[in-house]
Coordinates of C-alpha atoms in Angstrom, one line a residue:
Chain A
M1 CA -32.8 -7.8 0.9
K2 CA -30.9 -10.7 2.3
S3 CA -28.9 -11.1 -0.9
L4 CA -28.2 -7.4 -1.0
L5 CA -27.0 -7.3 2.6
N6 CA -24.9 -10.4 2.1
I7 CA -23.1 -9.0 -0.9
F8 CA -22.4 -5.7 0.8
N9 CA -21.2 -7.4 4.0
K10 CA -18.9 -9.7 2.1
S11 CA -17.5 -7.0 -0.2
I12 CA -17.4 -3.9 2.0
V13 CA -17.6 -4.9 5.7
A14 CA -15.3 -7.9 5.5
E15 CA -12.8 -6.0 3.3
Y16 CA -12.8 -3.1 5.8
Y17 CA -11.9 -5.2 8.8
R18 CA -9.4 -7.2 6.7
Q19 CA -7.6 -4.0 5.6
N20 CA -7.8 -2.3 9.0
M21 CA -6.9 -5.2 11.2
V22 CA -3.6 -3.6 12.3
F23 CA -5.2 -0.2 12.8
I24 CA -7.8 -1.7 15.1
F25 CA -5.3 -3.8 16.9
V26 CA -3.0 -0.8 17.5
L27 CA -6.0 1.3 18.6
M28 CA -7.1 -1.5 21.1
L29 CA -3.5 -1.7 22.3
F30 CA -3.4 2.0 23.0
C31 CA -6.9 2.2 24.5
F32 CA -6.9 -1.0 26.6
G33 CA -3.2 -1.8 27.0
F34 CA -2.5 1.3 29.1
L35 CA -5.9 1.7 30.9
R36 CA -7.6 -0.8 33.1
A37 CA -11.4 -1.3 33.1
I38 CA -11.8 0.7 36.3
E39 CA -10.0 3.6 34.6
H40 CA -12.3 3.4 31.6
I41 CA -15.3 3.5 33.9
T42 CA -13.9 6.6 35.6
I43 CA -13.3 8.3 32.2
I44 CA -16.8 7.4 31.0
K45 CA -18.4 8.8 34.2
L46 CA -16.4 12.0 33.6
I47 CA -17.5 12.2 30.0
L48 CA -21.1 11.8 31.0
R49 CA -20.7 14.7 33.5
L50 CA -18.8 17.2 31.3
P51 CA -20.4 18.4 28.1
A52 CA -17.0 19.5 26.6
L53 CA -15.6 15.9 27.0
M54 CA -18.8 14.5 25.6
L55 CA -18.4 16.8 22.6
L56 CA -14.8 15.7 22.2
T57 CA -15.9 12.0 22.3
F58 CA -18.5 12.7 19.6
I59 CA -15.9 14.4 17.4
V60 CA -13.6 11.3 17.7
W61 CA -16.5 9.1 16.7
A62 CA -17.4 11.4 13.8
V63 CA -13.8 11.2 12.6
Y64 CA -13.9 7.4 12.7
A65 CA -17.3 7.4 10.9
L66 CA -15.6 9.7 8.3
K67 CA -12.8 7.2 7.9
V68 CA -15.4 4.4 7.3
S69 CA -17.3 6.5 4.8
L70 CA -14.2 7.4 2.8
F71 CA -13.4 3.7 2.7
N72 CA -16.9 2.9 1.4
L73 CA -16.5 5.6 -1.3
R74 CA -13.1 4.4 -2.3
L75 CA -14.4 0.8 -2.7
L76 CA -17.5 1.9 -4.5
E77 CA -15.4 3.9 -7.0
S78 CA -13.0 1.1 -7.8
R79 CA -13.6 -0.9 -10.9
Q80 CA -13.7 -4.3 -9.2
Y81 CA -16.6 -3.2 -7.1
E82 CA -18.7 -1.7 -9.9
F83 CA -21.1 -4.6 -9.6
L84 CA -22.4 -3.1 -6.3
Y85 CA -24.1 -0.4 -8.4
Q86 CA -26.7 -3.1 -9.2
A87 CA -28.1 -2.1 -5.8
R88 CA -29.8 0.8 -7.6
L89 CA -32.3 -1.7 -8.9
F90 CA -33.6 -2.5 -5.4
P91 CA -36.4 -0.3 -3.8
L92 CA -35.1 2.7 -2.0
A93 CA -36.4 1.6 1.4
K94 CA -34.6 -1.8 1.2
R95 CA -31.5 -0.2 -0.1
L96 CA -31.3 2.4 2.8
A97 CA -32.1 -0.4 5.3
V98 CA -29.1 -2.4 4.0
F99 CA -26.8 0.6 3.9
C100 CA -27.8 1.4 7.6
L101 CA -27.0 -2.2 8.6
V102 CA -23.7 -2.1 6.7
M103 CA -22.8 1.2 8.5
F104 CA -23.8 -0.4 11.8
N105 CA -21.4 -3.3 11.1
L106 CA -18.6 -1.0 10.2
L107 CA -19.1 1.2 13.2
Q108 CA -18.9 -1.6 15.8
L109 CA -15.7 -0.2 17.2
T110 CA -17.3 3.0 18.5
F111 CA -20.7 1.4 18.9
L112 CA -19.6 -1.2 21.4
Y113 CA -17.8 1.5 23.5
S114 CA -20.9 3.6 23.4
L115 CA -23.0 0.6 24.7
A116 CA -20.8 0.6 27.8
M117 CA -21.3 4.4 28.1
I118 CA -25.1 4.0 27.8
K119 CA -25.1 1.3 30.4
I120 CA -23.1 3.4 32.8
G121 CA -25.2 6.4 32.0
I122 CA -28.4 4.5 32.9
D123 CA -26.8 3.2 36.1
E124 CA -25.8 6.7 37.0
K125 CA -29.3 8.0 36.1
R126 CA -27.8 10.3 33.5
Y127 CA -30.6 9.6 31.0
G128 CA -30.0 12.8 28.9
P129 CA -26.4 12.1 28.0
A130 CA -27.2 8.4 27.5
G131 CA -30.0 9.3 25.1
L132 CA -27.7 11.7 23.3
I133 CA -25.2 8.8 22.8
V134 CA -28.0 6.8 21.2
L135 CA -28.9 9.7 19.0
I136 CA -25.3 10.3 17.9
N137 CA -25.0 6.6 16.9
L138 CA -28.1 6.9 14.8
V139 CA -26.9 10.1 13.2
L140 CA -23.5 8.5 12.3
I141 CA -25.2 5.3 10.9
I142 CA -27.8 7.2 8.9
S143 CA -25.4 9.8 7.5
G144 CA -23.0 7.1 6.5
A145 CA -25.9 5.2 4.8
L146 CA -26.8 8.4 2.9
V147 CA -23.3 8.9 1.7
M148 CA -23.5 5.3 0.2
E149 CA -26.9 6.1 -1.3
Y150 CA -25.4 9.3 -2.9
R151 CA -22.5 7.4 -4.5
I152 CA -24.9 4.7 -5.8
R153 CA -27.1 7.3 -7.4
M154 CA -24.2 9.4 -8.6
P155 CA -21.3 7.2 -9.6
N156 CA -18.8 9.9 -10.7
P157 CA -15.4 9.2 -9.3
E158 CA -13.5 11.8 -11.4
K159 CA -15.0 14.7 -9.4
L160 CA -13.9 13.3 -6.1
L161 CA -10.7 15.3 -6.0
P162 CA -11.5 19.0 -6.4
R163 CA -10.4 20.4 -9.8
T164 CA -8.1 22.9 -8.2
F165 CA -6.2 20.0 -6.4
Q166 CA -5.9 18.0 -9.6
S167 CA -4.6 21.0 -11.6
V168 CA -2.0 21.8 -8.9
F169 CA -0.7 18.3 -8.9
S170 CA -0.7 18.0 -12.7
K171 CA 1.8 20.9 -12.8
F172 CA 4.5 19.2 -10.9
R173 CA 6.2 15.9 -11.2
T174 CA 5.7 13.7 -8.1
P175 CA 9.1 12.3 -7.0
S176 CA 9.1 8.6 -6.2
Y177 CA 9.6 9.2 -2.4
L178 CA 6.3 11.1 -2.4
F179 CA 4.3 8.3 -4.0
F180 CA 3.3 6.8 -0.6
V181 CA 2.8 10.3 0.9
R182 CA 0.3 11.0 -1.9
Y183 CA -1.3 7.6 -1.4
L184 CA -1.9 8.5 2.3
S185 CA -3.3 11.9 1.5
A186 CA -5.4 10.8 -1.4
R187 CA -6.6 7.4 -0.2
Q188 CA -6.1 7.3 3.6
P189 CA -6.6 10.9 4.7
V190 CA -8.3 10.1 8.0
L191 CA -5.6 7.6 8.9
L192 CA -3.0 10.2 8.1
L193 CA -4.8 12.8 10.2
I194 CA -5.4 10.5 13.2
T195 CA -1.9 9.2 13.2
K196 CA -0.3 12.6 12.9
L197 CA -2.7 14.1 15.5
F198 CA -2.0 11.3 17.9
S199 CA 1.8 11.5 17.6
M200 CA 1.8 15.3 17.8
A201 CA -0.4 15.2 20.9
V202 CA 1.9 12.7 22.5
L203 CA 5.0 14.9 21.9
L204 CA 3.2 18.0 22.9
G205 CA 1.9 16.4 26.2
F206 CA 5.3 15.0 27.1
C207 CA 6.9 18.4 26.3
Y208 CA 4.4 20.2 28.6
L209 CA 4.7 17.7 31.4
Y210 CA 8.5 17.7 31.3
P211 CA 9.1 20.9 33.4
T212 CA 6.4 19.9 35.9
D213 CA 8.6 17.3 37.7
D214 CA 12.2 16.2 38.0
Y215 CA 12.2 14.4 34.6
D216 CA 15.3 13.8 32.5
E217 CA 15.6 13.2 28.8
R218 CA 14.5 9.5 29.2
F219 CA 11.0 10.9 29.6
L220 CA 11.1 12.4 26.1
A221 CA 12.7 9.2 24.7
I222 CA 9.6 7.3 25.9
A223 CA 7.4 9.8 24.0
G224 CA 9.6 9.0 21.0
L225 CA 9.0 5.3 21.5
L226 CA 5.2 5.9 21.5
V227 CA 5.4 8.2 18.4
G228 CA 7.5 5.6 16.5
A229 CA 5.1 2.8 17.5
S230 CA 2.1 4.8 16.4
H231 CA 3.4 4.7 12.8
I232 CA 2.9 0.9 12.5
V233 CA -0.3 1.3 10.5
F234 CA 1.7 3.5 8.0
N235 CA 4.2 0.7 7.7
Q236 CA 1.5 -1.9 7.0
K237 CA -0.2 0.3 4.4
Y238 CA 3.2 1.1 2.7
F239 CA 3.9 -2.6 2.4
Q240 CA 0.4 -3.3 1.0
F241 CA 0.6 -0.3 -1.3
E242 CA 4.0 -1.3 -2.7
H243 CA 2.9 -4.9 -3.4
L244 CA -0.6 -4.1 -4.8
H245 CA 0.1 -1.0 -6.8
L246 CA 3.8 -0.8 -7.5
G247 CA 4.9 -4.4 -7.8
L248 CA 7.0 -3.3 -10.8
L249 CA 9.3 -1.4 -8.4
R250 CA 11.0 -4.8 -7.6
N251 CA 11.9 -5.1 -11.2
L252 CA 13.9 -1.8 -11.1
P253 CA 17.7 -2.0 -10.9
L254 CA 18.0 -0.1 -7.6
G255 CA 20.6 -1.0 -5.1
F256 CA 19.8 -1.6 -1.4
G257 CA 21.2 1.7 -0.4
K258 CA 19.0 3.6 -2.9
R259 CA 15.9 1.7 -1.9
Y260 CA 16.7 2.1 1.9
S261 CA 17.3 5.9 1.5
G262 CA 14.0 6.1 -0.5
Y263 CA 12.1 4.8 2.5
L264 CA 14.1 7.1 4.8
I265 CA 13.2 10.2 2.8
T266 CA 9.5 9.2 2.6
Y267 CA 9.2 8.7 6.4
A268 CA 11.3 11.9 7.0
V269 CA 8.6 13.8 5.0
L270 CA 5.9 12.2 7.1
L271 CA 7.7 13.2 10.3
I272 CA 7.8 16.9 9.5
P273 CA 4.8 17.7 11.8
E274 CA 6.5 16.0 14.7
L275 CA 9.7 18.0 13.9
L276 CA 7.7 21.2 14.0
V277 CA 6.0 20.3 17.3
L278 CA 9.4 19.6 18.9
I279 CA 11.1 22.8 17.6
K280 CA 8.2 24.9 18.9
N281 CA 7.7 23.1 22.3
L282 CA 11.0 21.6 23.3
P283 CA 11.5 22.2 27.0
G284 CA 14.1 24.9 27.8
E285 CA 16.4 22.4 29.6
V286 CA 16.6 20.1 26.6
S287 CA 19.1 20.7 23.9
Y288 CA 18.5 20.7 20.1
V289 CA 21.2 18.1 19.8
F290 CA 19.0 15.8 21.9
M291 CA 16.0 16.7 19.8
I292 CA 17.8 15.5 16.7
Q293 CA 18.8 12.3 18.5
L294 CA 15.2 11.8 19.4
L295 CA 14.1 12.2 15.8
I296 CA 16.7 9.7 14.6
F297 CA 15.4 7.3 17.3
I298 CA 11.8 7.7 16.1
M299 CA 13.0 7.2 12.5
S300 CA 15.0 4.1 13.4
I301 CA 11.9 2.5 15.1
I302 CA 9.7 3.3 12.1
L303 CA 12.3 1.9 9.6
L304 CA 12.8 -1.3 11.6
M305 CA 9.0 -1.8 11.8
H306 CA 8.7 -1.2 8.1
H307 CA 11.4 -3.7 7.2
L308 CA 10.1 -6.3 9.5
H309 CA 7.0 -6.5 7.1
Y310 CA 9.3 -8.1 4.5
V311 CA 9.8 -11.2 6.6
N312 CA 7.4 -13.9 5.3
G313 CA 5.4 -16.3 7.2
I314 CA 4.6 -14.3 10.4
S315 CA 1.0 -13.9 11.3
K316 CA -0.3 -10.5 12.2
D317 CA -0.9 -11.6 15.8
A318 CA 2.7 -12.9 16.2
F319 CA 4.0 -9.8 14.5
M320 CA 2.2 -7.5 16.9
Q321 CA 3.2 -9.6 19.9
R322 CA 6.9 -9.3 18.9
L323 CA 6.5 -5.6 18.4
F324 CA 4.9 -5.3 21.8
F325 CA 7.7 -7.1 23.6
G326 CA 10.3 -5.3 21.5
G327 CA 8.7 -2.0 22.6
I328 CA 8.9 -3.2 26.3
G329 CA 12.6 -4.1 25.7
L330 CA 13.3 -0.6 24.3
F331 CA 11.4 1.0 27.2
L332 CA 13.7 -0.9 29.7
L333 CA 16.8 0.1 27.7
I334 CA 15.7 3.7 27.8
M335 CA 15.2 3.4 31.6
F336 CA 18.7 1.9 32.0
K337 CA 20.0 5.1 30.3
I338 CA 21.3 3.5 27.2
P339 CA 22.1 6.5 24.9
L340 CA 19.5 7.1 22.2
L341 CA 22.1 7.2 19.4
V342 CA 23.3 3.7 20.4
L343 CA 19.7 2.4 20.4
S344 CA 19.1 4.1 17.1
G345 CA 22.3 2.7 15.6
V346 CA 21.3 -0.8 16.6
L347 CA 17.7 -0.4 15.3
L348 CA 18.9 1.0 11.9
L349 CA 21.5 -1.7 11.5
A350 CA 18.9 -4.4 12.4
G351 CA 16.4 -2.8 9.9
G352 CA 19.0 -2.7 7.2
M353 CA 20.0 -6.3 7.7
V354 CA 16.4 -7.5 7.7
F355 CA 15.7 -5.5 4.6
R356 CA 18.7 -6.8 2.8
K357 CA 17.9 -10.4 3.7
H358 CA 14.2 -10.4 3.1
F359 CA 13.3 -7.7 0.6
Y360 CA 13.4 -9.8 -2.6
L361 CA 12.0 -12.8 -0.8
S362 CA 9.0 -11.1 0.6
E363 CA 5.5 -11.8 -0.6
Y364 CA 2.2 -10.1 0.1
H365 CA -0.6 -12.4 1.0
E366 CA -4.2 -11.3 1.4
E367 CA -5.4 -12.5 4.8
Chain B
M1 CA 20.3 -16.6 -23.1
L2 CA 18.0 -17.5 -20.3
K3 CA 19.0 -20.4 -18.1
I4 CA 16.5 -21.9 -15.6
R5 CA 17.3 -24.6 -13.2
N6 CA 15.0 -26.3 -10.6
F7 CA 12.6 -23.5 -10.8
S8 CA 9.5 -23.8 -8.6
K9 CA 6.8 -21.3 -7.6
S10 CA 4.1 -22.0 -5.1
F11 CA 1.4 -20.0 -3.4
N12 CA 0.1 -21.3 0.0
N13 CA 1.8 -24.6 -0.5
H14 CA 0.0 -25.0 -3.9
K15 CA 2.5 -25.4 -6.7
I16 CA 1.8 -23.0 -9.6
I17 CA 4.6 -23.9 -11.9
G18 CA 7.8 -25.9 -11.8
V19 CA 10.6 -26.2 -14.4
E20 CA 13.5 -28.6 -13.8
K21 CA 15.7 -27.4 -16.7
L22 CA 15.0 -24.9 -19.4
D23 CA 17.4 -23.0 -21.7
I24 CA 15.7 -20.3 -23.8
P25 CA 17.9 -19.1 -26.7
E26 CA 18.0 -15.6 -28.1
G27 CA 15.0 -14.5 -30.2
I28 CA 11.4 -13.8 -30.0
H29 CA 9.5 -16.6 -28.3
W30 CA 5.9 -17.3 -27.6
I31 CA 4.8 -18.6 -24.2
K32 CA 1.4 -20.2 -24.8
G33 CA -1.0 -21.4 -22.3
V34 CA -4.6 -21.2 -21.2
N35 CA -5.9 -18.8 -18.5
S36 CA -4.5 -19.5 -15.0
S37 CA -1.8 -21.9 -16.4
G38 CA 0.9 -19.9 -14.6
K39 CA 2.3 -17.7 -17.4
S40 CA 2.0 -14.5 -15.5
T41 CA 3.5 -16.0 -12.3
F42 CA 6.4 -17.3 -14.4
F43 CA 7.0 -13.9 -16.0
R44 CA 6.7 -12.1 -12.6
S45 CA 9.2 -14.5 -11.1
L46 CA 11.7 -14.0 -14.0
A47 CA 11.3 -10.3 -13.7
G48 CA 12.2 -10.4 -10.0
I49 CA 8.9 -9.1 -8.9
I50 CA 8.0 -12.2 -6.8
P51 CA 10.3 -14.7 -5.1
F52 CA 10.7 -18.3 -6.3
D53 CA 12.8 -21.4 -5.6
G54 CA 15.6 -22.3 -8.0
E55 CA 18.1 -20.6 -10.2
V56 CA 17.7 -18.1 -13.0
E57 CA 20.5 -16.7 -15.1
L58 CA 20.1 -14.2 -17.9
A59 CA 23.1 -13.6 -20.2
G60 CA 25.4 -15.0 -17.5
T61 CA 23.9 -12.7 -14.7
D62 CA 22.4 -14.5 -11.8
I63 CA 19.1 -13.0 -10.4
R64 CA 20.2 -13.6 -6.8
K65 CA 24.0 -13.0 -6.9
D66 CA 23.7 -9.8 -8.9
P67 CA 20.1 -8.5 -8.4
V68 CA 20.7 -5.0 -9.7
A69 CA 22.6 -5.9 -12.8
Y70 CA 20.0 -8.6 -13.6
R71 CA 17.2 -6.1 -13.3
F72 CA 19.0 -3.8 -15.8
L73 CA 18.8 -6.7 -18.3
I74 CA 15.1 -7.6 -17.9
N75 CA 12.0 -5.6 -18.3
M76 CA 8.3 -6.6 -18.1
S77 CA 4.9 -5.4 -19.1
E78 CA 2.1 -6.9 -17.0
A79 CA -1.1 -8.3 -18.4
E80 CA -3.4 -6.2 -16.3
P81 CA -1.3 -3.4 -14.9
L82 CA -2.5 -1.9 -11.6
Y83 CA -1.1 1.6 -10.8
P84 CA -1.9 4.2 -8.1
D85 CA -4.9 6.0 -9.6
Y86 CA -4.1 9.4 -8.2
L87 CA -0.6 9.5 -9.8
K88 CA 0.1 10.7 -13.4
A89 CA 1.6 8.1 -15.7
F90 CA 4.3 10.7 -16.3
D91 CA 5.4 10.5 -12.6
L92 CA 5.7 6.8 -12.8
I93 CA 7.3 6.5 -16.2
T94 CA 9.9 9.1 -15.6
F95 CA 10.9 7.4 -12.4
I96 CA 11.2 4.0 -14.2
A97 CA 13.2 5.7 -17.0
E98 CA 15.6 7.1 -14.5
A99 CA 16.0 3.8 -12.7
K100 CA 16.5 1.9 -15.9
K101 CA 19.0 4.6 -17.1
A102 CA 17.0 5.2 -20.3
E103 CA 18.9 7.3 -22.9
A104 CA 17.7 10.9 -23.5
G105 CA 15.0 11.0 -26.0
Q106 CA 14.0 7.3 -25.6
L107 CA 11.1 8.1 -23.3
D108 CA 9.6 10.8 -25.6
Q109 CA 10.0 8.6 -28.6
L110 CA 8.2 5.7 -27.1
A111 CA 5.5 8.0 -25.6
E112 CA 4.9 9.5 -29.0
A113 CA 4.8 6.2 -30.8
L114 CA 2.3 4.6 -28.4
G115 CA 0.3 7.8 -28.0
V116 CA 0.9 7.9 -24.3
S117 CA 2.1 11.5 -24.4
L118 CA -1.5 12.6 -25.2
Y119 CA -2.7 11.7 -21.7
W120 CA 0.3 11.0 -19.5
K121 CA -0.1 14.1 -17.4
K122 CA -3.6 13.2 -16.2
P123 CA -4.2 11.0 -13.1
M124 CA -4.1 7.3 -14.0
G125 CA -7.5 6.8 -12.3
T126 CA -9.1 8.5 -15.4
Y127 CA -7.5 6.0 -17.9
S128 CA -9.2 3.2 -19.7
S129 CA -7.7 -0.3 -19.5
G130 CA -6.2 0.2 -23.0
M131 CA -4.5 3.4 -21.9
L132 CA -3.1 1.7 -18.8
K133 CA -1.9 -1.2 -20.9
K134 CA 0.0 1.2 -23.2
V135 CA 1.7 2.8 -20.1
S136 CA 2.8 -0.7 -19.0
L137 CA 4.0 -1.5 -22.6
L138 CA 6.0 1.7 -22.7
T139 CA 7.8 1.0 -19.4
A140 CA 8.9 -2.4 -20.7
F141 CA 10.9 -0.8 -23.6
L142 CA 12.8 1.7 -21.4
G143 CA 16.6 1.4 -20.9
K144 CA 18.8 -1.2 -22.5
P145 CA 17.3 -4.5 -21.6
H146 CA 18.5 -7.8 -23.0
L147 CA 15.1 -9.5 -22.5
I148 CA 11.6 -8.0 -22.5
L149 CA 8.7 -10.0 -21.1
L150 CA 5.4 -9.0 -22.5
D151 CA 2.5 -10.6 -20.7
E152 CA -0.6 -10.6 -23.0
P153 CA 0.7 -7.6 -24.9
L154 CA -2.2 -7.2 -27.2
I155 CA -5.2 -7.4 -24.9
T156 CA -7.3 -4.2 -24.5
I157 CA -5.3 -2.2 -27.0
D158 CA -6.7 -1.1 -30.4
E159 CA -5.5 -2.3 -33.8
Q160 CA -3.4 0.7 -34.5
S161 CA -1.5 0.4 -31.1
A162 CA -1.1 -3.3 -31.7
G163 CA 0.6 -2.4 -35.0
V164 CA 3.0 -0.1 -33.1
V165 CA 3.8 -2.8 -30.6
Y166 CA 4.7 -5.2 -33.4
E167 CA 6.9 -2.6 -35.0
L168 CA 8.6 -1.9 -31.7
I169 CA 9.3 -5.6 -31.0
K170 CA 10.7 -6.0 -34.5
D171 CA 12.8 -2.8 -34.3
Y172 CA 14.2 -3.6 -30.8
H173 CA 15.0 -7.2 -31.8
E174 CA 16.6 -6.4 -35.2
N175 CA 18.4 -3.2 -34.3
K176 CA 19.1 -3.5 -30.6
A177 CA 19.5 -7.2 -30.2
V178 CA 16.7 -7.3 -27.6
N179 CA 15.0 -10.7 -27.0
F180 CA 11.3 -11.2 -26.2
L181 CA 9.1 -13.6 -24.4
L182 CA 5.5 -13.0 -25.4
S183 CA 2.8 -14.6 -23.5
S184 CA -0.7 -15.1 -24.9
H185 CA -3.5 -17.6 -24.9
Q186 CA -4.4 -16.4 -28.4
D187 CA -2.4 -16.9 -31.6
F188 CA 0.0 -14.2 -32.6
R189 CA 0.0 -12.9 -36.1
L190 CA 3.0 -14.9 -37.2
E191 CA 3.4 -13.0 -40.5
R192 CA 4.4 -9.8 -38.6
L193 CA 7.0 -11.3 -36.3
S194 CA 9.6 -14.0 -36.9
L195 CA 8.8 -16.1 -33.9
G196 CA 11.5 -18.5 -32.6
H197 CA 10.3 -21.3 -30.3
T198 CA 6.8 -21.8 -28.8
Y199 CA 6.6 -22.9 -25.2
L200 CA 3.5 -24.5 -23.8
V201 CA 2.6 -23.8 -20.2
Q202 CA 0.4 -26.6 -18.9
N203 CA 0.2 -29.2 -16.1
Q204 CA 2.2 -26.8 -13.9
T205 CA 5.3 -26.9 -16.1
I206 CA 6.7 -25.5 -19.4
A207 CA 7.8 -27.4 -22.4
V208 CA 9.0 -26.4 -25.9
I209 CA 6.6 -27.5 -28.7

């Protein structure tokens, strides 16, 4: 059993955390950068008291568990991980135990938070909700293990995409600017869903709050900053996708303008949900001209973050630190009423320069 | 044809391959070397896929000074191509054909010859390694290149397809003045192709033998 656990830990668990380092970092930044410990304790106490909030928390954990399970399936279905099917030769009980441990390792992000919730639940003498949290953790671990067991028993990757989906796609030619969008929808659906839900919720929240006080357009610009920053994981995945699956693109005789506009169109497609949220919920006092400026601002942040990935030799930690301080700088410039178009122009220009200087020099290194 | 000066490629401070001076004339040449000798890294560098130190000039066009024009002149087929499995080969190939400004009819002709048109509208995740290899070989012949780099062109494809590849190389060289660098750790069937020089990749460098 030790050897089985060892090989699954090294091939799946380590790979998951390696590939999702930026996602987890950004999540931590959003969860613990803005809220202090005391505020987390208050939120947890509230969740333990209100069943609706408790349900919402479980839904978020279930979505995360789904992301993990989809990752497991994707790995198990790729050719280089076919050796993992040897697990079928081990007894069922051992196999399930290993899969449960693998899921437990993969769900540490939600599990550790749930531990804090259980402790506070016990302190507050809310044994029912605390017990429910333990139960939900068990359900998520066991169901994830069963998904792995199902794939090991039925290795049949062709049937993963429903036939109807495949036949729809086979009728149309996918233009190059949709390659990455299709990658996200086919291979990272939960990431796509989480990111889009988050950025739409941010815009919606800021649009609803806008009329409640004496805010000006800077308030929405801050929402734009958060929305742009929330796309950092897309940038990282795009960079990875391009190097691992479409290295040949660098051999193509495409000028910088064409390449740059390709990225712009791709991200514009990805920003359609945000556009729809803004059109529908833009506060009455805010003009559509400002809305367009806001979208350009979001796009300029995303494009700059994308192109910064082409700079070699920056560790992920250093990269995130620079982005964090860059974000603070942008926040201050917004507060000092620097027009969004000016900020966008500077960001787009900087992105273009970084892209031009570093694109052909950039290399992807597995960390 | 191909001028290489002070070429060096390293990964994580480990030198993979270095060439102080190498001039490769026009023709079909064989780049020979054992596994992990650096043949693929050398090819990927020449194709502009990965960065390197040094100077490379193809038919008077410098890879750094004129990156777009250079990339019109050089095509490559990878040894073990890796493509997004949910895309159809058709999506990818038509995009490459457009970028390389392939003449009308060239794509269909190549797809027909290599048998790629039989399956190119299915997702690439359903392809065997031989089918993927043929997609990669097809893309290398698109446009009007001056030099085509074929990294291990015969691995994973069947006898019949290998015959088609030999014919394509011969045709493109004789009728379109296209030059080839073929890498392999195995011997090519010399009777089918008139090979020019053979270059040996070993001890982190390349030398003509």
